[in-house]
PDB file of N, CA and C in Angstrom:
ATOM      1  N   UNK A  27      24.728  32.440  21.128  1.00 82.00           N
ATOM      2  CA  UNK A  27      23.487  31.665  21.104  1.00 82.00           C
ATOM      3  C   UNK A  27      23.384  30.901  22.423  1.00 82.00           C
ATOM      4  N   UNK A  28      22.293  31.099  23.114  1.00 94.00           N
ATOM      5  CA  UNK A  28      22.140  30.409  24.395  1.00 94.00           C
ATOM      6  C   UNK A  28      21.587  29.002  24.184  1.00 94.00           C
ATOM      7  N   UNK A  29      21.435  28.286  25.261  1.00 92.00           N
ATOM      8  CA  UNK A  29      21.029  26.879  25.208  1.00 92.00           C
ATOM      9  C   UNK A  29      19.630  26.719  24.613  1.00 92.00           C
ATOM     10  N   UNK A  30      18.714  27.608  24.971  1.00 94.00           N
ATOM     11  CA  UNK A  30      17.350  27.516  24.427  1.00 94.00           C
ATOM     12  C   UNK A  30      17.344  27.733  22.914  1.00 94.00           C
ATOM     13  N   UNK A  31      18.126  28.705  22.463  1.00 95.00           N
ATOM     14  CA  UNK A  31      18.195  28.971  21.019  1.00 95.00           C
ATOM     15  C   UNK A  31      18.806  27.791  20.268  1.00 95.00           C
ATOM     16  N   UNK A  32      19.830  27.165  20.878  1.00 96.00           N
ATOM     17  CA  UNK A  32      20.456  25.998  20.268  1.00 96.00           C
ATOM     18  C   UNK A  32      19.461  24.843  20.172  1.00 96.00           C
ATOM     19  N   UNK A  33      18.681  24.658  21.244  1.00 97.00           N
ATOM     20  CA  UNK A  33      17.684  23.590  21.255  1.00 97.00           C
ATOM     21  C   UNK A  33      16.644  23.833  20.160  1.00 97.00           C
ATOM     22  N   UNK A  34      16.181  25.057  20.028  1.00 97.00           N
ATOM     23  CA  UNK A  34      15.203  25.402  18.997  1.00 97.00           C
ATOM     24  C   UNK A  34      15.800  25.184  17.610  1.00 97.00           C
ATOM     25  N   UNK A  35      17.047  25.569  17.427  1.00 97.00           N
ATOM     26  CA  UNK A  35      17.724  25.391  16.125  1.00 97.00           C
ATOM     27  C   UNK A  35      17.826  23.911  15.763  1.00 97.00           C
ATOM     28  N   UNK A  36      18.171  23.073  16.731  1.00 97.00           N
ATOM     29  CA  UNK A  36      18.276  21.624  16.494  1.00 97.00           C
ATOM     30  C   UNK A  36      16.908  21.047  16.135  1.00 97.00           C
ATOM     31  N   UNK A  37      15.873  21.459  16.860  1.00 98.00           N
ATOM     32  CA  UNK A  37      14.521  20.976  16.573  1.00 98.00           C
ATOM     33  C   UNK A  37      14.055  21.438  15.195  1.00 98.00           C
ATOM     34  N   UNK A  38      14.387  22.685  14.861  1.00 98.00           N
ATOM     35  CA  UNK A  38      14.007  23.213  13.549  1.00 98.00           C
ATOM     36  C   UNK A  38      14.696  22.428  12.435  1.00 98.00           C
ATOM     37  N   UNK A  39      15.952  22.107  12.610  1.00 98.00           N
ATOM     38  CA  UNK A  39      16.676  21.331  11.599  1.00 98.00           C
ATOM     39  C   UNK A  39      16.089  19.932  11.462  1.00 98.00           C
ATOM     40  N   UNK A  40      15.694  19.329  12.579  1.00 98.00           N
ATOM     41  CA  UNK A  40      15.074  18.001  12.535  1.00 98.00           C
ATOM     42  C   UNK A  40      13.753  18.064  11.782  1.00 98.00           C
ATOM     43  N   UNK A  41      12.970  19.106  12.025  1.00 98.00           N
ATOM     44  CA  UNK A  41      11.695  19.263  11.317  1.00 98.00           C
ATOM     45  C   UNK A  41      11.942  19.459   9.827  1.00 98.00           C
ATOM     46  N   UNK A  42      12.925  20.265   9.478  1.00 98.00           N
ATOM     47  CA  UNK A  42      13.255  20.503   8.066  1.00 98.00           C
ATOM     48  C   UNK A  42      13.646  19.194   7.389  1.00 98.00           C
ATOM     49  N   UNK A  43      14.456  18.380   8.035  1.00 98.00           N
ATOM     50  CA  UNK A  43      14.865  17.093   7.464  1.00 98.00           C
ATOM     51  C   UNK A  43      13.672  16.167   7.279  1.00 98.00           C
ATOM     52  N   UNK A  44      12.782  16.136   8.263  1.00 98.00           N
ATOM     53  CA  UNK A  44      11.576  15.308   8.155  1.00 98.00           C
ATOM     54  C   UNK A  44      10.732  15.757   6.978  1.00 98.00           C
ATOM     55  N   UNK A  45      10.554  17.066   6.830  1.00 98.00           N
ATOM     56  CA  UNK A  45       9.766  17.598   5.721  1.00 98.00           C
ATOM     57  C   UNK A  45      10.412  17.277   4.371  1.00 98.00           C
ATOM     58  N   UNK A  46      11.732  17.343   4.298  1.00 98.00           N
ATOM     59  CA  UNK A  46      12.436  16.990   3.054  1.00 98.00           C
ATOM     60  C   UNK A  46      12.195  15.521   2.699  1.00 98.00           C
ATOM     61  N   UNK A  47      12.263  14.654   3.705  1.00 98.00           N
ATOM     62  CA  UNK A  47      12.019  13.227   3.467  1.00 98.00           C
ATOM     63  C   UNK A  47      10.586  12.988   3.008  1.00 98.00           C
ATOM     64  N   UNK A  48       9.640  13.673   3.646  1.00 98.00           N
ATOM     65  CA  UNK A  48       8.237  13.521   3.259  1.00 98.00           C
ATOM     66  C   UNK A  48       8.009  14.045   1.834  1.00 98.00           C
ATOM     67  N   UNK A  49       8.656  15.142   1.482  1.00 98.00           N
ATOM     68  CA  UNK A  49       8.538  15.679   0.127  1.00 98.00           C
ATOM     69  C   UNK A  49       9.092  14.681  -0.891  1.00 98.00           C
ATOM     70  N   UNK A  50      10.244  14.118  -0.591  1.00 97.00           N
ATOM     71  CA  UNK A  50      10.835  13.143  -1.511  1.00 97.00           C
ATOM     72  C   UNK A  50       9.950  11.915  -1.666  1.00 97.00           C
ATOM     73  N   UNK A  51       9.358  11.468  -0.563  1.00 98.00           N
ATOM     74  CA  UNK A  51       8.450  10.326  -0.611  1.00 98.00           C
ATOM     75  C   UNK A  51       7.224  10.665  -1.451  1.00 98.00           C
ATOM     76  N   UNK A  52       6.682  11.865  -1.264  1.00 98.00           N
ATOM     77  CA  UNK A  52       5.513  12.290  -2.041  1.00 98.00           C
ATOM     78  C   UNK A  52       5.866  12.372  -3.527  1.00 98.00           C
ATOM     79  N   UNK A  53       7.041  12.872  -3.844  1.00 97.00           N
ATOM     80  CA  UNK A  53       7.466  12.944  -5.243  1.00 97.00           C
ATOM     81  C   UNK A  53       7.607  11.550  -5.849  1.00 97.00           C
ATOM     82  N   UNK A  54       8.136  10.617  -5.077  1.00 97.00           N
ATOM     83  CA  UNK A  54       8.235   9.231  -5.548  1.00 97.00           C
ATOM     84  C   UNK A  54       6.840   8.671  -5.835  1.00 97.00           C
ATOM     85  N   UNK A  55       5.889   8.965  -4.955  1.00 98.00           N
ATOM     86  CA  UNK A  55       4.521   8.488  -5.158  1.00 98.00           C
ATOM     87  C   UNK A  55       3.904   9.109  -6.395  1.00 98.00           C
ATOM     88  N   UNK A  56       4.180  10.388  -6.642  1.00 97.00           N
ATOM     89  CA  UNK A  56       3.661  11.054  -7.836  1.00 97.00           C
ATOM     90  C   UNK A  56       4.217  10.379  -9.089  1.00 97.00           C
ATOM     91  N   UNK A  57       5.488  10.043  -9.079  1.00 97.00           N
ATOM     92  CA  UNK A  57       6.101   9.375 -10.230  1.00 97.00           C
ATOM     93  C   UNK A  57       5.437   8.025 -10.466  1.00 97.00           C
ATOM     94  N   UNK A  58       5.209   7.264  -9.391  1.00 97.00           N
ATOM     95  CA  UNK A  58       4.572   5.950  -9.537  1.00 97.00           C
ATOM     96  C   UNK A  58       3.125   6.092 -10.007  1.00 97.00           C
ATOM     97  N   UNK A  59       2.397   7.053  -9.454  1.00 97.00           N
ATOM     98  CA  UNK A  59       1.014   7.266  -9.877  1.00 97.00           C
ATOM     99  C   UNK A  59       0.942   7.724 -11.331  1.00 97.00           C
ATOM    100  N   UNK A  60       1.885   8.550 -11.747  1.00 97.00           N
ATOM    101  CA  UNK A  60       1.916   9.002 -13.136  1.00 97.00           C
ATOM    102  C   UNK A  60       2.178   7.826 -14.078  1.00 97.00           C
ATOM    103  N   UNK A  61       3.068   6.938 -13.685  1.00 97.00           N
ATOM    104  CA  UNK A  61       3.341   5.754 -14.506  1.00 97.00           C
ATOM    105  C   UNK A  61       2.096   4.871 -14.597  1.00 97.00           C
ATOM    106  N   UNK A  62       1.398   4.711 -13.484  1.00 97.00           N
ATOM    107  CA  UNK A  62       0.169   3.910 -13.478  1.00 97.00           C
ATOM    108  C   UNK A  62      -0.901   4.568 -14.346  1.00 97.00           C
ATOM    109  N   UNK A  63      -1.016   5.885 -14.261  1.00 97.00           N
ATOM    110  CA  UNK A  63      -1.982   6.611 -15.088  1.00 97.00           C
ATOM    111  C   UNK A  63      -1.662   6.440 -16.564  1.00 97.00           C
ATOM    112  N   UNK A  64      -0.397   6.546 -16.912  1.00 97.00           N
ATOM    113  CA  UNK A  64      -0.008   6.363 -18.316  1.00 97.00           C
ATOM    114  C   UNK A  64      -0.323   4.954 -18.803  1.00 97.00           C
ATOM    115  N   UNK A  65      -0.107   3.960 -17.955  1.00 96.00           N
ATOM    116  CA  UNK A  65      -0.425   2.578 -18.324  1.00 96.00           C
ATOM    117  C   UNK A  65      -1.931   2.420 -18.523  1.00 96.00           C
ATOM    118  N   UNK A  66      -2.724   3.045 -17.655  1.00 97.00           N
ATOM    119  CA  UNK A  66      -4.178   2.975 -17.800  1.00 97.00           C
ATOM    120  C   UNK A  66      -4.642   3.684 -19.066  1.00 97.00           C
ATOM    121  N   UNK A  67      -4.050   4.834 -19.356  1.00 96.00           N
ATOM    122  CA  UNK A  67      -4.403   5.553 -20.586  1.00 96.00           C
ATOM    123  C   UNK A  67      -4.100   4.695 -21.813  1.00 96.00           C
ATOM    124  N   UNK A  68      -2.951   4.018 -21.779  1.00 95.00           N
ATOM    125  CA  UNK A  68      -2.577   3.159 -22.901  1.00 95.00           C
ATOM    126  C   UNK A  68      -3.574   2.014 -23.048  1.00 95.00           C
ATOM    127  N   UNK A  69      -3.967   1.426 -21.921  1.00 95.00           N
ATOM    128  CA  UNK A  69      -4.916   0.309 -21.940  1.00 95.00           C
ATOM    129  C   UNK A  69      -6.268   0.771 -22.470  1.00 95.00           C
ATOM    130  N   UNK A  70      -6.727   1.946 -22.031  1.00 95.00           N
ATOM    131  CA  UNK A  70      -8.004   2.485 -22.517  1.00 95.00           C
ATOM    132  C   UNK A  70      -7.928   2.713 -24.021  1.00 95.00           C
ATOM    133  N   UNK A  71      -6.824   3.283 -24.480  1.00 94.00           N
ATOM    134  CA  UNK A  71      -6.671   3.520 -25.914  1.00 94.00           C
ATOM    135  C   UNK A  71      -6.705   2.204 -26.687  1.00 94.00           C
ATOM    136  N   UNK A  72      -6.080   1.178 -26.148  1.00 92.00           N
ATOM    137  CA  UNK A  72      -6.097  -0.131 -26.806  1.00 92.00           C
ATOM    138  C   UNK A  72      -7.505  -0.709 -26.835  1.00 92.00           C
ATOM    139  N   UNK A  73      -8.247  -0.537 -25.755  1.00 93.00           N
ATOM    140  CA  UNK A  73      -9.605  -1.070 -25.702  1.00 93.00           C
ATOM    141  C   UNK A  73     -10.546  -0.294 -26.622  1.00 93.00           C
ATOM    142  N   UNK A  74     -10.305   0.999 -26.754  1.00 92.00           N
ATOM    143  CA  UNK A  74     -11.144   1.812 -27.631  1.00 92.00           C
ATOM    144  C   UNK A  74     -10.843   1.568 -29.105  1.00 92.00           C
ATOM    145  N   UNK A  75      -9.610   1.196 -29.392  1.00 90.00           N
ATOM    146  CA  UNK A  75      -9.212   0.982 -30.777  1.00 90.00           C
ATOM    147  C   UNK A  75      -8.301  -0.240 -30.861  1.00 90.00           C
ATOM    148  N   UNK A  76      -8.872  -1.432 -30.843  1.00 80.00           N
ATOM    149  CA  UNK A  76      -8.055  -2.649 -30.828  1.00 80.00           C
ATOM    150  C   UNK A  76      -7.160  -2.789 -32.061  1.00 80.00           C
ATOM    151  N   UNK A  77      -7.568  -2.229 -33.179  1.00 78.00           N
ATOM    152  CA  UNK A  77      -6.759  -2.352 -34.398  1.00 78.00           C
ATOM    153  C   UNK A  77      -5.438  -1.606 -34.264  1.00 78.00           C
ATOM    154  N   UNK A  78      -5.396  -0.555 -33.437  1.00 68.00           N
ATOM    155  CA  UNK A  78      -4.168   0.227 -33.269  1.00 68.00           C
ATOM    156  C   UNK A  78      -3.170  -0.472 -32.348  1.00 68.00           C
ATOM    157  N   UNK A  79      -3.638  -1.425 -31.581  1.00 59.00           N
ATOM    158  CA  UNK A  79      -2.764  -2.143 -30.663  1.00 59.00           C
ATOM    159  C   UNK A  79      -1.914  -3.135 -31.448  1.00 59.00           C
ATOM    160  N   UNK A  80      -0.656  -3.247 -31.058  1.00 59.00           N
ATOM    161  CA  UNK A  80       0.212  -4.200 -31.751  1.00 59.00           C
ATOM    162  C   UNK A  80      -0.142  -5.635 -31.390  1.00 59.00           C
ATOM    163  N   UNK A  81      -0.559  -5.846 -30.136  1.00 59.00           N
ATOM    164  CA  UNK A  81      -0.973  -7.177 -29.685  1.00 59.00           C
ATOM    165  C   UNK A  81      -2.161  -7.030 -28.758  1.00 59.00           C
ATOM    166  N   UNK A  82      -3.377  -7.091 -29.294  1.00 54.00           N
ATOM    167  CA  UNK A  82      -4.533  -6.939 -28.408  1.00 54.00           C
ATOM    168  C   UNK A  82      -4.605  -8.079 -27.398  1.00 54.00           C
ATOM    169  N   UNK A  83      -5.126  -7.763 -26.244  1.00 59.00           N
ATOM    170  CA  UNK A  83      -5.260  -8.791 -25.213  1.00 59.00           C
ATOM    171  C   UNK A  83      -6.327  -9.797 -25.626  1.00 59.00           C
ATOM    172  N   UNK A  84      -6.375 -10.920 -24.943  1.00 66.00           N
ATOM    173  CA  UNK A  84      -7.331 -11.979 -25.272  1.00 66.00           C
ATOM    174  C   UNK A  84      -8.767 -11.473 -25.138  1.00 66.00           C
ATOM    175  N   UNK A  85      -9.040 -10.654 -24.122  1.00 64.00           N
ATOM    176  CA  UNK A  85     -10.407 -10.156 -23.937  1.00 64.00           C
ATOM    177  C   UNK A  85     -10.795  -9.220 -25.078  1.00 64.00           C
ATOM    178  N   UNK A  86      -9.856  -8.428 -25.542  1.00 62.00           N
ATOM    179  CA  UNK A  86     -10.144  -7.537 -26.673  1.00 62.00           C
ATOM    180  C   UNK A  86     -10.383  -8.370 -27.928  1.00 62.00           C
ATOM    181  N   UNK A  87      -9.596  -9.407 -28.134  1.00 66.00           N
ATOM    182  CA  UNK A  87      -9.780 -10.277 -29.297  1.00 66.00           C
ATOM    183  C   UNK A  87     -11.150 -10.943 -29.254  1.00 66.00           C
ATOM    184  N   UNK A  88     -11.549 -11.423 -28.061  1.00 73.00           N
ATOM    185  CA  UNK A  88     -12.862 -12.050 -27.907  1.00 73.00           C
ATOM    186  C   UNK A  88     -13.974 -11.066 -28.232  1.00 73.00           C
ATOM    187  N   UNK A  89     -13.873  -9.857 -27.715  1.00 70.00           N
ATOM    188  CA  UNK A  89     -14.868  -8.828 -27.971  1.00 70.00           C
ATOM    189  C   UNK A  89     -14.942  -8.529 -29.464  1.00 70.00           C
ATOM    190  N   UNK A  90     -13.798  -8.437 -30.081  1.00 70.00           N
ATOM    191  CA  UNK A  90     -13.726  -8.160 -31.510  1.00 70.00           C
ATOM    192  C   UNK A  90     -14.353  -9.310 -32.315  1.00 70.00           C
ATOM    193  N   UNK A  91     -14.025 -10.543 -31.949  1.00 74.00           N
ATOM    194  CA  UNK A  91     -14.580 -11.715 -32.635  1.00 74.00           C
ATOM    195  C   UNK A  91     -16.086 -11.800 -32.434  1.00 74.00           C
ATOM    196  N   UNK A  92     -16.553 -11.492 -31.216  1.00 70.00           N
ATOM    197  CA  UNK A  92     -17.992 -11.523 -30.931  1.00 70.00           C
ATOM    198  C   UNK A  92     -18.739 -10.529 -31.809  1.00 70.00           C
ATOM    199  N   UNK A  93     -18.166  -9.359 -32.010  1.00 66.00           N
ATOM    200  CA  UNK A  93     -18.815  -8.358 -32.857  1.00 66.00           C
ATOM    201  C   UNK A  93     -18.933  -8.866 -34.289  1.00 66.00           C
ATOM    202  N   UNK A  94     -17.892  -9.527 -34.772  1.00 65.00           N
ATOM    203  CA  UNK A  94     -17.927 -10.058 -36.138  1.00 65.00           C
ATOM    204  C   UNK A  94     -18.949 -11.170 -36.272  1.00 65.00           C
ATOM    205  N   UNK A  95     -19.055 -12.022 -35.247  1.00 67.00           N
ATOM    206  CA  UNK A  95     -20.033 -13.096 -35.276  1.00 67.00           C
ATOM    207  C   UNK A  95     -21.454 -12.537 -35.297  1.00 67.00           C
ATOM    208  N   UNK A  96     -21.692 -11.486 -34.519  1.00 64.00           N
ATOM    209  CA  UNK A  96     -23.005 -10.859 -34.502  1.00 64.00           C
ATOM    210  C   UNK A  96     -23.324 -10.246 -35.863  1.00 64.00           C
ATOM    211  N   UNK A  97     -22.341  -9.610 -36.474  1.00 63.00           N
ATOM    212  CA  UNK A  97     -22.543  -9.007 -37.797  1.00 63.00           C
ATOM    213  C   UNK A  97     -22.855 -10.078 -38.834  1.00 63.00           C
ATOM    214  N   UNK A  98     -22.176 -11.206 -38.759  1.00 63.00           N
ATOM    215  CA  UNK A  98     -22.395 -12.289 -39.710  1.00 63.00           C
ATOM    216  C   UNK A  98     -23.773 -12.911 -39.504  1.00 63.00           C
ATOM    217  N   UNK A  99     -24.232 -12.955 -38.253  1.00 62.00           N
ATOM    218  CA  UNK A  99     -25.551 -13.531 -37.965  1.00 62.00           C
ATOM    219  C   UNK A  99     -26.673 -12.635 -38.463  1.00 62.00           C
ATOM    220  N   UNK A 100     -26.416 -11.339 -38.568  1.00 52.00           N
ATOM    221  CA  UNK A 100     -27.447 -10.395 -39.051  1.00 52.00           C
ATOM    222  C   UNK A 100     -27.615 -10.605 -40.508  1.00 52.00           C
TER     223      UNK A 100
END
């Protein structure tokens, strides 16, 4: 292997390592985004069905109470 081939091999290995690092970083981001998506799905489900939630948030409780007050006023 001559000097030019060695230089190309070293550069190729550096590029491969960079790509591996970028892939790992992208995979980490996918994991974090998936966790955020799951949290949002859970929150949407709680907002759509407050009775199914073990502890509805204060805003959900207010919305629920407001609906009951409106029903009682009718």
